[in-house]
Amino acid sequence: MTQTTSLKPHLPTSYVLGRSDAETRRLMLQHQIYGPITRRLFEAAGIGAGMRVLDVGSGAGDVALLLAELVGPRGSVVGVDLNATILNTARARVDAAGWQNVTFRACDAHDLPPEQQFDAIVGRWVLMHTPDPVGLLRSLAPRLRPGGIIAFQDSDFTYPPRMYPPSELSAKVQRWGLPDPEAVPAAVRMNMGMRLFSAFQEAGLPAPELRLEAPVGGGADWPGYGYVAETLRSLLPMLERMTGLDPDEVQIDTLADRLREDAVSGGRVQMLPMVIGAWARTS
Ligand SMILES: C[S@@+](CC[C@H](N)C(=O)[O-])C[C@H]1O[C@@H](n2cnc3c(N)ncnc32)[C@H](O)[C@@H]1O
């Protein structure tokens, strides 16, 4: 079953990574790399069979698909996203996987019907794109049943992807992807992962448990080179506008191959942005 509601005109539209098909593919590639980390977070938080879970900011549906596996056929997943178009991809993927207990709703997560209660509420890389993360957590809390689980995962992009041993190209990528904080739109919280601990408490939730992980890999088949290049591709229009980054200098179409060559020929490993998970149980 699928559900769609009309979007309200006041909804924020500050998603700096854009709304293109390329961004949808980037989200799926991102999940290929970070999915196991997210699964470990949800398992540590206690999400399991039979639970009703809300996925905030579902995007292309990767987290909802992961949750469907964890809660199984007796549980259910509701995914919400501001972007009605990307939810069509999420629905198609859920249908293809055969899950009948996963539904999506195009809406602002602030505007969920209050009567709906969940055993767990989760979100990955959504608070960093939200104008008021504490306000969003506060508005979600009443939708949790007593003793329910709240688990969010966000990165700290102020520690950007890097190669070891360092290289000229990886230093450039760090510089391109981490502009002067003054130049980044205020709506994007580059270090949201590290702010989760305080955000939970400011929203009236218990102090969360935390875990930090970062993907690291090397060799010709490591997907990190493509992930970094596709992320920069999605950010390019914003970086060009805000920081004057010159696309001719970046050469985005060959960046993944140049990073691969750089790593393989130099015996380097690439570390991707760290991700911080925070979870708590309400009383
Ligand atoms: C970086 S994507 C992450 C998608 C997905 N959680 C994942 O990990 O692949 C963030 C998504 O959050 C959505 N979003 C941002 N603020 C939202 C809000 N207030 N309510 C619902 N969705 C929101 C955006 O439209 C976008 O699709």
Coordinates of N, CA, C and O in Angstrom, one line a residue, residues 8 13 22 24 27 80 88 95 122 129 251 265 272:
K8 N 2.9 21.0 1.3 CA 2.5 22.4 1.7 C 3.5 23.4 1.1 O 4.7 23.1 1.0
T13 N 13.1 23.9 1.2 CA 13.6 23.3 0.0 C 15.1 23.5 -0.1 O 15.7 23.7 -1.1
A22 N 20.8 11.6 -10.7 CA 22.2 11.3 -10.3 C 22.3 11.3 -8.7 O 23.0 10.5 -8.1
T24 N 19.8 10.5 -6.7 CA 19.1 9.3 -6.3 C 20.1 8.1 -6.4 O 20.2 7.3 -5.4
L27 N 22.6 8.3 -3.5 CA 22.1 7.8 -2.3 C 22.2 6.3 -2.2 O 22.6 5.7 -1.1
V80 N 8.8 8.7 5.5 CA 8.3 10.0 5.0 C 9.5 10.8 4.4 O 10.6 10.7 4.8
N88 N 8.9 7.8 -5.3 CA 8.4 6.8 -6.3 C 9.5 5.7 -6.5 O 9.2 4.6 -6.7
D95 N 8.5 -2.5 -3.7 CA 7.6 -3.5 -4.4 C 8.5 -4.6 -5.0 O 8.1 -5.8 -5.0
V122 N 13.5 6.5 13.4 CA 14.9 6.6 12.9 C 15.1 7.6 11.8 O 14.1 7.9 11.1
H129 N 20.1 18.2 7.2 CA 19.5 19.0 6.2 C 18.2 19.7 6.7 O 17.4 20.2 5.9
Q251 N 37.0 18.7 -12.9 CA 36.9 17.6 -14.0 C 36.2 16.4 -13.4 O 36.7 15.3 -13.3
S265 N 48.1 3.2 -7.5 CA 49.5 3.4 -7.8 C 50.3 3.8 -6.6 O 51.5 3.4 -6.5
L272 N 36.5 7.5 4.3 CA 35.3 8.3 3.9 C 34.8 9.0 5.2 O 35.2 8.7 6.3

